[in-house]
C-alpha cells in the first residue's frame, strides 16, 4: 500500500509541476506541415538537446519532463527555415499554445565549384602497374626518360638507356599498346615529350604475339606509354635552342617530334640537331655501350678487330661529348584490313665527335718501372642509314605469319693526331664500315587452347671491312706509312621448330633446330712508299671459320602454390672447322654438349620473392681468336692469337631477394652471383715504352668472379624525402703473362656505393643529392705492389619554384679522381631558369653550363701491372636559350 501511495503521489506532483506545450505548424498559405521536429533546449547550452517531440499532421502537444530557467524551442522541417521560440522561466502547471508559421527555403543559385582530387601516384590492375606521370614530376622534366628514371621499381642505365623493371630487362616500350620501337625503345624514351604522356604502365608477363598469351613462359616485362586525352590523333612538339659557346661559336639544340595515332595507323617521327653533347639516338658512338638490341643480337653479328676510339667517363656525355649530331627517325605501324599490318623504322644519323685525350700509363713489371704517354686529337665521323620492315599476316584466328628484314649501312671515319711519349708524332686514319642484312620468317599456329607450334627461319649477313693507316711507318723508316686492312664477314643461318604449351598453371616449351655460322676473315699489314706502292708486306691472315650445330632445348615450369621450379636443358652436337690458308693448317673439333639449368622462385607475397638459379654451359670461343699473325690496332698496339677450338666450361650460381612495396614506398633488392670459367683465352703481353704486343692463348685454367649487389629505397613521410642506398662489389681472379713472366695469378676488386637523397616538400624549394664512392685494387700473387684507386663524386641540385609557372635549377657536380691526391678536384656548376605556360602549351628556358669554367677532366684506372691517368677535354662553357611548343 505504501508503494502504491508514493507512486500516485509522484504522478500527481509531476502532473502538477509540468508545463504543457501545444499548437499548430503551418506554412505561409495556412496549409498544415505534415511532419516537423521540436527540439527543447536550455538557453545557456544550445548545443545540448534536453527533450524533443514530433508533430503529426501539423498538430503537436507535449508535456515537459524537465524544469527550465530559460526554454528555447526550435521547430525544424525539411524545405523550411528553422524557427525558434523563447520562454523565460516557464510557469509550472501552465499550458502554452503556439500557432507557428514556417517559411519555405529560398532557392540560392551557387556558382559551379570544381573539386580536383590529386591523382594517386599509381594503381595496380592485375599484372600491370600504372604510374601517373604527374605524380612523379617536379615540372623540370622534358623527355619521358627523365620520368621513368624516377619511378619506383624501375632502373635506367645512364650510359646505354637500358631499362629494368623488378630487376628484369624490359623487352620493349610500347606506345598505346603497339610495339612501335622494338628493342630500340630508347628511341621513344629519349625523344617523346613528357607533356604528351599520361601514364607509364609496367606490364608483367608481357607477350607481343597474341597467340602466345597465357602459354609462353612468364617473366617477360615491358613498359607502355599511355598518352593524354587529346594527344591520340595528331600531336607533337617543336623546340629551338640557340646560344653561344665561350669562344663565340654558335650553340644549337633543335628538335621536332610528331605523333600520329588513329585506329589503324600509328606513327612517330623525330628530327634532332645539337652540338652540346646530347645523344638523341639509340646508338652510342662515344662510349660504344651496348643497348638492348645489341645485347639481344650479339651472337649473330660480326666483330670488329680494330677497336673504335672510346671517350666514355664518369661525368657522362653531356659534359665531355663535343659533338655535332643530326639524327632522324620515322617509325609507323599501318593496319591494312583485318589481316595485314606493316611496321617500318627508318633511321639516319650523322655526327662529328671531337676529343683531346691524354693517357699516361705508369708500369711496374718484373721490378722495372717506366711510363708512357699519348696525347691524341681525335675526330670521329659516324654516319648510318638503316631501314627495318616488319610484315604481319593474320591467316586465321589461330595462325599468324611474320616476316621482318633489316638493312644497315654504317661508316665511321676517324682521323687522329698523336704525340707519343712527348717525342714522336703520328697521324692515323681508321675507316670502318658495317654492312648488315638480316631477315626472319616466323609462323605461329595455335593447335589448341593450350598448345602452340612455331616455325622459324633466320638469316643474317654482316660485312665489316676496316682500314687503318698510320704515318710515319712504325716498321720501315724509309716508308711513308703503314696500312692495316681487316675484313670480317659473318653469314648466319638458323632454322628451328618450337612447341609451347600449358597444363593448368604449368608451362613448357621444347625446341629443335640447326644452325650454320660461317666466318671468313682476311687481313693484310703492309708499308707504303711515297708513291703509294707496297714497300713491304708485314703480316697476312686468311682463314675460314665455320660452326655447325644441331640442337634440342627444353624447359618446364612447375608452379605449386607460391613456389615455382623451372628446370631446362640444351642438347647440342657441334662441329667447328678452322681452315688457315696462310699456314695451311686445319682445326676440326666435334663435341656433344649438354647444358642444364635450374631456376627456383618462391613468392612470399605479391611484393616479395626469393630467386635462386644454377647453370652449366659450354661455349665455343669467338671467331676473333683464330687469326695467327699480328694485326695493328693503333700506333702502339698489335694483337695475334694461338688458335684453339676448345670449349669454355662455365658454372653460374645466383641468389636474389626482392621487395617492391609500392603502397609503402619501399624497395629492397639483394643478390649474390658466382661464376667459374674453366678454359679461357689468356693474354701474353710484351710492353715497352713504344710498343705493346699481345698474344692470346688458350689454357684450361680457371677464372673466378664473385659479385654482390644491394639496394634499398624508402620514402619517409614525416621528412617528405626519399632515401636510396645502392652498392655493388665484384672480385675477380684471372691469369696472364707480362714481359716473359711466368703465368701470373691476379686478383682485382671493385666496390661502389651510391647514396641518394631527394625531397618532396610542399614548398617552393626542393633538393636532390647523390653521393658515390668507388674503390678498385689489383694485385698479382707473389708480388708486393698493389695498384689501387679510390674516387668520390657528389651531385647536388636545388630546385626552386618562386612562382607557379617558374622553375629555377642550380646544380653542382664535385669530383675527386684520387683520394691520395686530394688537391686535384673538379667542380662543375650549371644553372637554368624556365617558364612553363598554362597547360604546358609552351616553355621557355635559359641555361648556363660549366659556370666554374673547368677546362679538362681527369680520372684514374688500374690493372694488375699499371696505373692509367686519363685526361680529356670538356665541352666549353656556354649559354642556351630554348623555346618549345606542344601542338
mmCIF file of C-alpha atoms in Angstrom, residues 24 72 86 145 238 538 594 673:
data_model
loop_
_atom_site.group_PDB
_atom_site.id
_atom_site.type_symbol
_atom_site.label_atom_id
_atom_site.label_comp_id
_atom_site.label_asym_id
_atom_site.label_seq_id
_atom_site.Cartn_x
_atom_site.Cartn_y
_atom_site.Cartn_z
ATOM 1 C CA UNK A 24 -0.121 24.021 -34.800
ATOM 2 C CA UNK A 72 14.270 27.590 -26.247
ATOM 3 C CA UNK A 86 11.956 31.525 -26.151
ATOM 4 C CA UNK A 145 63.027 9.026 -69.899
ATOM 5 C CA UNK A 238 58.803 21.735 -81.673
ATOM 6 C CA UNK A 538 104.489 -7.338 -92.946
ATOM 7 C CA UNK A 594 74.819 -30.919 -72.561
ATOM 8 C CA UNK A 673 76.421 -14.284 -58.070
#
